[in-house]
Amino acid sequence: MEPLSSIPREARAGWRDQISDPLTVERQSALYLAESERFDGDYALQERKERAKKLVAKETRIDNLRRANIERETKRWEEMDTQDQRERQRVANLINTEKGTKNKSSAAYDPITLKYKDSLEGKTLLYEDSLVKYRAAHRAHHLYIKASAGFNPITGQETSIPVRLVDKPALEPDVAA
C-alpha cells in the first residue's frame, strides 16, 4: 500500500473536482424537479387527494378484514353448534344402552345428605334398611335374653332389657307393585 503522500493531490480529491456547482441538482438525481413543475399546481389539493385515497384504501382493508372475521366467526359458531348437536345425539343414544348407565350412582340415596332418593329405588332401599334395623333389634333382644337370663351374673341383680323393640316396617303400596 502506498503512502498517502506519494498519491498525487488531484487523484486524492477527485470527487471535488467533478462537481462544478454544489448548489445545482443533476437530472438523474432523486432531488431533481424541473422549474416548470416546481410552482405548477396546487400541492395542498394533491396531498388532500392522496390522503383521501389512502384513507379509502385503509377503510376498505379494514372492512374486508372485518367481513372475513365475521365469516370465520360465524363458521366457527356453526361448527360448534353442529358438534354440540352431535354430542347431544350421542348422549341421547347412550342413555338407553348399558354404557349410558355406567356413571349412574347405584345407590338410591344421596351420599352427601344421606337422604333417600324420592324414587321407587329409594323407597325400596328405605324399606330394606328398615327391615335390617328391625331384624338387628330382634336379634339383639333375643341374644340378651338368652345370654343373661334376666340377671347380672357378677352382682346377681336383676337387669332390665336395654334393647327396645321396633315395629316391623310396612311395605308401601307402590314398592310392593
PDB file of C-alpha atoms in Angstrom:
ATOM      1  CA  MET A   1       0.000   0.000   0.000  1.00  0.00           C
ATOM      2  CA  GLU A   2       1.329   3.368  -0.979  1.00  0.00           C
ATOM      3  CA  PRO A   3       1.734   6.131   1.495  1.00  0.00           C
ATOM      4  CA  LEU A   4      -0.794   8.942   1.123  1.00  0.00           C
ATOM      5  CA  SER A   5       1.937  11.477   0.360  1.00  0.00           C
ATOM      6  CA  SER A   6       3.021   9.583  -2.761  1.00  0.00           C
ATOM      7  CA  ILE A   7      -0.513   9.796  -4.367  1.00  0.00           C
ATOM      8  CA  PRO A   8      -0.912  12.985  -6.435  1.00  0.00           C
ATOM      9  CA  ARG A   9      -3.193  15.604  -4.987  1.00  0.00           C
ATOM     10  CA  GLU A  10      -5.577  15.518  -7.973  1.00  0.00           C
ATOM     11  CA  ALA A  11      -6.148  11.774  -7.535  1.00  0.00           C
ATOM     12  CA  ARG A  12      -6.834  12.148  -3.815  1.00  0.00           C
ATOM     13  CA  ALA A  13      -9.515  14.845  -4.198  1.00  0.00           C
ATOM     14  CA  GLY A  14     -11.035  13.744  -7.468  1.00  0.00           C
ATOM     15  CA  TRP A  15     -14.691  13.895  -6.414  1.00  0.00           C
ATOM     16  CA  ARG A  16     -14.368  17.573  -5.565  1.00  0.00           C
ATOM     17  CA  ASP A  17     -13.100  18.395  -8.986  1.00  0.00           C
ATOM     18  CA  GLN A  18     -16.082  16.661 -10.662  1.00  0.00           C
ATOM     19  CA  ILE A  19     -18.670  18.978  -9.035  1.00  0.00           C
ATOM     20  CA  SER A  20     -18.782  22.275 -10.819  1.00  0.00           C
ATOM     21  CA  ASP A  21     -21.573  23.953  -8.769  1.00  0.00           C
ATOM     22  CA  PRO A  22     -22.580  22.401  -5.434  1.00  0.00           C
ATOM     23  CA  LEU A  23     -25.998  24.137  -5.491  1.00  0.00           C
ATOM     24  CA  THR A  24     -27.246  22.623  -8.766  1.00  0.00           C
ATOM     25  CA  VAL A  25     -29.011  19.272  -8.882  1.00  0.00           C
ATOM     26  CA  GLU A  26     -28.369  16.915 -11.772  1.00  0.00           C
ATOM     27  CA  ARG A  27     -31.238  15.461 -13.829  1.00  0.00           C
ATOM     28  CA  GLN A  28     -30.663  11.845 -12.777  1.00  0.00           C
ATOM     29  CA  SER A  29     -30.771  12.778  -9.100  1.00  0.00           C
ATOM     30  CA  ALA A  30     -33.817  11.965  -6.947  1.00  0.00           C
ATOM     31  CA  LEU A  31     -33.897  15.599  -5.890  1.00  0.00           C
ATOM     32  CA  TYR A  32     -34.299  16.938  -9.419  1.00  0.00           C
ATOM     33  CA  LEU A  33     -37.512  18.794 -10.293  1.00  0.00           C
ATOM     34  CA  ALA A  34     -37.949  20.896 -13.408  1.00  0.00           C
ATOM     35  CA  GLU A  35     -38.584  24.606 -12.904  1.00  0.00           C
ATOM     36  CA  SER A  36     -41.943  24.379 -14.675  1.00  0.00           C
ATOM     37  CA  GLU A  37     -43.113  21.725 -12.208  1.00  0.00           C
ATOM     38  CA  ARG A  38     -41.864  23.477  -9.102  1.00  0.00           C
ATOM     39  CA  PHE A  39     -44.569  26.096  -8.997  1.00  0.00           C
ATOM     40  CA  ASP A  40     -47.141  24.384 -11.190  1.00  0.00           C
ATOM     41  CA  GLY A  41     -50.221  23.089  -9.348  1.00  0.00           C
ATOM     42  CA  ASP A  42     -51.992  23.079  -6.042  1.00  0.00           C
ATOM     43  CA  TYR A  43     -49.935  20.734  -3.882  1.00  0.00           C
ATOM     44  CA  ALA A  44     -52.289  21.032  -0.914  1.00  0.00           C
ATOM     45  CA  LEU A  45     -55.139  19.728  -3.057  1.00  0.00           C
ATOM     46  CA  GLN A  46     -52.976  16.912  -4.402  1.00  0.00           C
ATOM     47  CA  GLU A  47     -51.885  15.996  -0.896  1.00  0.00           C
ATOM     48  CA  ARG A  48     -55.508  16.030   0.270  1.00  0.00           C
ATOM     49  CA  LYS A  49     -56.485  13.716  -2.579  1.00  0.00           C
ATOM     50  CA  GLU A  50     -53.596  11.392  -1.727  1.00  0.00           C
ATOM     51  CA  ARG A  51     -54.637  11.279   1.928  1.00  0.00           C
ATOM     52  CA  ALA A  52     -58.284  10.660   0.939  1.00  0.00           C
ATOM     53  CA  LYS A  53     -57.193   7.826  -1.381  1.00  0.00           C
ATOM     54  CA  LYS A  54     -55.059   6.279   1.401  1.00  0.00           C
ATOM     55  CA  LEU A  55     -57.949   6.626   3.864  1.00  0.00           C
ATOM     56  CA  VAL A  56     -60.378   4.910   1.470  1.00  0.00           C
ATOM     57  CA  ALA A  57     -57.858   2.109   0.914  1.00  0.00           C
ATOM     58  CA  LYS A  58     -57.368   1.714   4.662  1.00  0.00           C
ATOM     59  CA  GLU A  59     -61.126   1.653   5.346  1.00  0.00           C
ATOM     60  CA  THR A  60     -61.634  -0.873   2.540  1.00  0.00           C
ATOM     61  CA  ARG A  61     -58.909  -3.093   4.008  1.00  0.00           C
ATOM     62  CA  ILE A  62     -60.467  -2.823   7.487  1.00  0.00           C
ATOM     63  CA  ASP A  63     -63.938  -3.634   6.094  1.00  0.00           C
ATOM     64  CA  ASN A  64     -62.547  -6.652   4.265  1.00  0.00           C
ATOM     65  CA  LEU A  65     -60.806  -7.859   7.445  1.00  0.00           C
ATOM     66  CA  ARG A  66     -63.971  -7.277   9.474  1.00  0.00           C
ATOM     67  CA  ARG A  67     -66.073  -9.189   6.922  1.00  0.00           C
ATOM     68  CA  ALA A  68     -63.536 -12.048   6.888  1.00  0.00           C
ATOM     69  CA  ASN A  69     -63.520 -12.166  10.706  1.00  0.00           C
ATOM     70  CA  ILE A  70     -67.325 -12.238  10.831  1.00  0.00           C
ATOM     71  CA  GLU A  71     -67.442 -15.054   8.275  1.00  0.00           C
ATOM     72  CA  ARG A  72     -64.764 -17.016  10.151  1.00  0.00           C
ATOM     73  CA  GLU A  73     -66.531 -16.497  13.489  1.00  0.00           C
ATOM     74  CA  THR A  74     -69.909 -17.471  12.011  1.00  0.00           C
ATOM     75  CA  LYS A  75     -68.378 -20.634  10.580  1.00  0.00           C
ATOM     76  CA  ARG A  76     -66.751 -21.428  13.932  1.00  0.00           C
ATOM     77  CA  TRP A  77     -70.062 -20.999  15.787  1.00  0.00           C
ATOM     78  CA  GLU A  78     -71.877 -23.164  13.245  1.00  0.00           C
ATOM     79  CA  GLU A  79     -69.240 -25.880  13.689  1.00  0.00           C
ATOM     80  CA  MET A  80     -69.607 -25.629  17.469  1.00  0.00           C
ATOM     81  CA  ASP A  81     -73.415 -25.919  17.132  1.00  0.00           C
ATOM     82  CA  THR A  82     -73.169 -28.994  14.920  1.00  0.00           C
ATOM     83  CA  GLN A  83     -70.624 -30.538  17.291  1.00  0.00           C
ATOM     84  CA  ASP A  84     -72.950 -29.822  20.226  1.00  0.00           C
ATOM     85  CA  GLN A  85     -75.884 -31.366  18.379  1.00  0.00           C
ATOM     86  CA  ARG A  86     -73.803 -34.469  17.569  1.00  0.00           C
ATOM     87  CA  GLU A  87     -72.744 -34.743  21.225  1.00  0.00           C
ATOM     88  CA  ARG A  88     -76.349 -34.398  22.424  1.00  0.00           C
ATOM     89  CA  GLN A  89     -77.456 -37.049  19.934  1.00  0.00           C
ATOM     90  CA  ARG A  90     -74.641 -39.359  21.071  1.00  0.00           C
ATOM     91  CA  VAL A  91     -75.614 -38.897  24.720  1.00  0.00           C
ATOM     92  CA  ALA A  92     -79.279 -39.484  23.883  1.00  0.00           C
ATOM     93  CA  ASN A  93     -78.321 -42.719  22.118  1.00  0.00           C
ATOM     94  CA  LEU A  94     -76.152 -43.832  25.045  1.00  0.00           C
ATOM     95  CA  ILE A  95     -78.828 -43.225  27.684  1.00  0.00           C
ATOM     96  CA  ASN A  96     -80.815 -46.277  26.598  1.00  0.00           C
ATOM     97  CA  THR A  97     -77.787 -48.587  26.486  1.00  0.00           C
ATOM     98  CA  GLU A  98     -75.723 -50.271  29.172  1.00  0.00           C
ATOM     99  CA  LYS A  99     -72.846 -47.852  28.580  1.00  0.00           C
ATOM    100  CA  GLY A 100     -75.092 -44.927  29.470  1.00  0.00           C
ATOM    101  CA  THR A 101     -75.683 -46.217  32.998  1.00  0.00           C
ATOM    102  CA  LYS A 102     -72.020 -46.751  33.894  1.00  0.00           C
ATOM    103  CA  ASN A 103     -71.647 -43.363  35.570  1.00  0.00           C
ATOM    104  CA  LYS A 104     -75.017 -43.557  37.272  1.00  0.00           C
ATOM    105  CA  SER A 105     -74.883 -43.991  41.024  1.00  0.00           C
ATOM    106  CA  SER A 106     -76.107 -47.423  42.032  1.00  0.00           C
ATOM    107  CA  ALA A 107     -77.074 -46.151  45.467  1.00  0.00           C
ATOM    108  CA  ALA A 108     -80.653 -44.934  45.793  1.00  0.00           C
ATOM    109  CA  TYR A 109     -79.630 -42.256  48.257  1.00  0.00           C
ATOM    110  CA  ASP A 110     -77.611 -39.081  48.136  1.00  0.00           C
ATOM    111  CA  PRO A 111     -74.216 -39.843  49.755  1.00  0.00           C
ATOM    112  CA  ILE A 112     -73.712 -36.195  50.730  1.00  0.00           C
ATOM    113  CA  THR A 113     -77.005 -35.512  52.508  1.00  0.00           C
ATOM    114  CA  LEU A 114     -77.610 -39.216  53.351  1.00  0.00           C
ATOM    115  CA  LYS A 115     -81.255 -38.888  52.340  1.00  0.00           C
ATOM    116  CA  TYR A 116     -83.065 -41.473  50.278  1.00  0.00           C
ATOM    117  CA  LYS A 117     -83.961 -40.509  46.720  1.00  0.00           C
ATOM    118  CA  ASP A 118     -87.626 -39.898  46.006  1.00  0.00           C
ATOM    119  CA  SER A 119     -87.947 -42.754  43.531  1.00  0.00           C
ATOM    120  CA  LEU A 120     -89.025 -46.383  43.521  1.00  0.00           C
ATOM    121  CA  GLU A 121     -85.433 -47.486  44.143  1.00  0.00           C
ATOM    122  CA  GLY A 122     -85.133 -45.034  47.057  1.00  0.00           C
ATOM    123  CA  LYS A 123     -88.345 -46.275  48.687  1.00  0.00           C
ATOM    124  CA  THR A 124     -87.290 -49.905  48.206  1.00  0.00           C
ATOM    125  CA  LEU A 125     -83.910 -49.184  49.782  1.00  0.00           C
ATOM    126  CA  LEU A 126     -85.598 -47.405  52.717  1.00  0.00           C
ATOM    127  CA  TYR A 127     -87.859 -50.419  53.273  1.00  0.00           C
ATOM    128  CA  GLU A 128     -84.928 -52.877  53.097  1.00  0.00           C
ATOM    129  CA  ASP A 129     -82.850 -50.758  55.506  1.00  0.00           C
ATOM    130  CA  SER A 130     -85.798 -50.607  57.916  1.00  0.00           C
ATOM    131  CA  LEU A 131     -86.090 -54.407  57.753  1.00  0.00           C
ATOM    132  CA  VAL A 132     -82.372 -54.745  58.541  1.00  0.00           C
ATOM    133  CA  LYS A 133     -82.766 -52.491  61.618  1.00  0.00           C
ATOM    134  CA  TYR A 134     -85.865 -54.431  62.696  1.00  0.00           C
ATOM    135  CA  ARG A 135     -84.075 -57.812  62.442  1.00  0.00           C
ATOM    136  CA  ALA A 136     -80.981 -56.437  64.223  1.00  0.00           C
ATOM    137  CA  ALA A 137     -83.109 -55.172  67.137  1.00  0.00           C
ATOM    138  CA  HIS A 138     -84.908 -58.545  67.451  1.00  0.00           C
ATOM    139  CA  ARG A 139     -81.614 -60.445  67.269  1.00  0.00           C
ATOM    140  CA  ALA A 140     -80.099 -58.222  69.985  1.00  0.00           C
ATOM    141  CA  HIS A 141     -83.193 -58.681  72.159  1.00  0.00           C
ATOM    142  CA  HIS A 142     -83.124 -62.452  71.674  1.00  0.00           C
ATOM    143  CA  LEU A 143     -79.371 -62.681  72.425  1.00  0.00           C
ATOM    144  CA  TYR A 144     -79.740 -60.539  75.547  1.00  0.00           C
ATOM    145  CA  ILE A 145     -82.498 -62.707  76.940  1.00  0.00           C
ATOM    146  CA  LYS A 146     -80.701 -65.994  76.183  1.00  0.00           C
ATOM    147  CA  ALA A 147     -77.287 -64.832  77.338  1.00  0.00           C
ATOM    148  CA  SER A 148     -78.147 -63.071  80.598  1.00  0.00           C
ATOM    149  CA  ALA A 149     -81.286 -64.898  81.773  1.00  0.00           C
ATOM    150  CA  GLY A 150     -82.582 -61.599  83.160  1.00  0.00           C
ATOM    151  CA  PHE A 151     -79.894 -61.020  85.818  1.00  0.00           C
ATOM    152  CA  ASN A 152     -76.275 -59.886  86.090  1.00  0.00           C
ATOM    153  CA  PRO A 153     -74.145 -62.969  86.892  1.00  0.00           C
ATOM    154  CA  ILE A 154     -71.444 -60.911  88.657  1.00  0.00           C
ATOM    155  CA  THR A 155     -73.641 -58.918  91.030  1.00  0.00           C
ATOM    156  CA  GLY A 156     -76.690 -61.159  90.961  1.00  0.00           C
ATOM    157  CA  GLN A 157     -79.051 -58.245  90.452  1.00  0.00           C
ATOM    158  CA  GLU A 158     -81.982 -58.386  88.095  1.00  0.00           C
ATOM    159  CA  THR A 159     -81.481 -56.374  84.938  1.00  0.00           C
ATOM    160  CA  SER A 160     -83.931 -54.640  82.695  1.00  0.00           C
ATOM    161  CA  ILE A 161     -83.924 -55.298  78.984  1.00  0.00           C
ATOM    162  CA  PRO A 162     -81.943 -52.427  77.373  1.00  0.00           C
ATOM    163  CA  VAL A 163     -82.924 -53.234  73.780  1.00  0.00           C
ATOM    164  CA  ARG A 164     -86.078 -51.523  72.657  1.00  0.00           C
ATOM    165  CA  LEU A 165     -88.031 -53.443  70.054  1.00  0.00           C
ATOM    166  CA  VAL A 166     -89.258 -51.585  66.992  1.00  0.00           C
ATOM    167  CA  ASP A 167     -92.319 -52.323  64.937  1.00  0.00           C
ATOM    168  CA  LYS A 168     -91.902 -54.175  61.681  1.00  0.00           C
ATOM    169  CA  PRO A 169     -91.769 -51.667  58.799  1.00  0.00           C
ATOM    170  CA  ALA A 170     -94.731 -51.575  56.466  1.00  0.00           C
ATOM    171  CA  LEU A 171     -94.290 -52.036  52.769  1.00  0.00           C
ATOM    172  CA  GLU A 172     -95.553 -49.036  50.774  1.00  0.00           C
ATOM    173  CA  PRO A 173     -98.108 -49.830  48.037  1.00  0.00           C
ATOM    174  CA  ASP A 174     -96.008 -48.512  45.109  1.00  0.00           C
ATOM    175  CA  VAL A 175     -92.960 -50.504  46.298  1.00  0.00           C
ATOM    176  CA  ALA A 176     -94.939 -53.740  46.560  1.00  0.00           C
ATOM    177  CA  ALA A 177     -96.092 -53.498  42.935  1.00  0.00           C
TER     178      ALA A 177
END
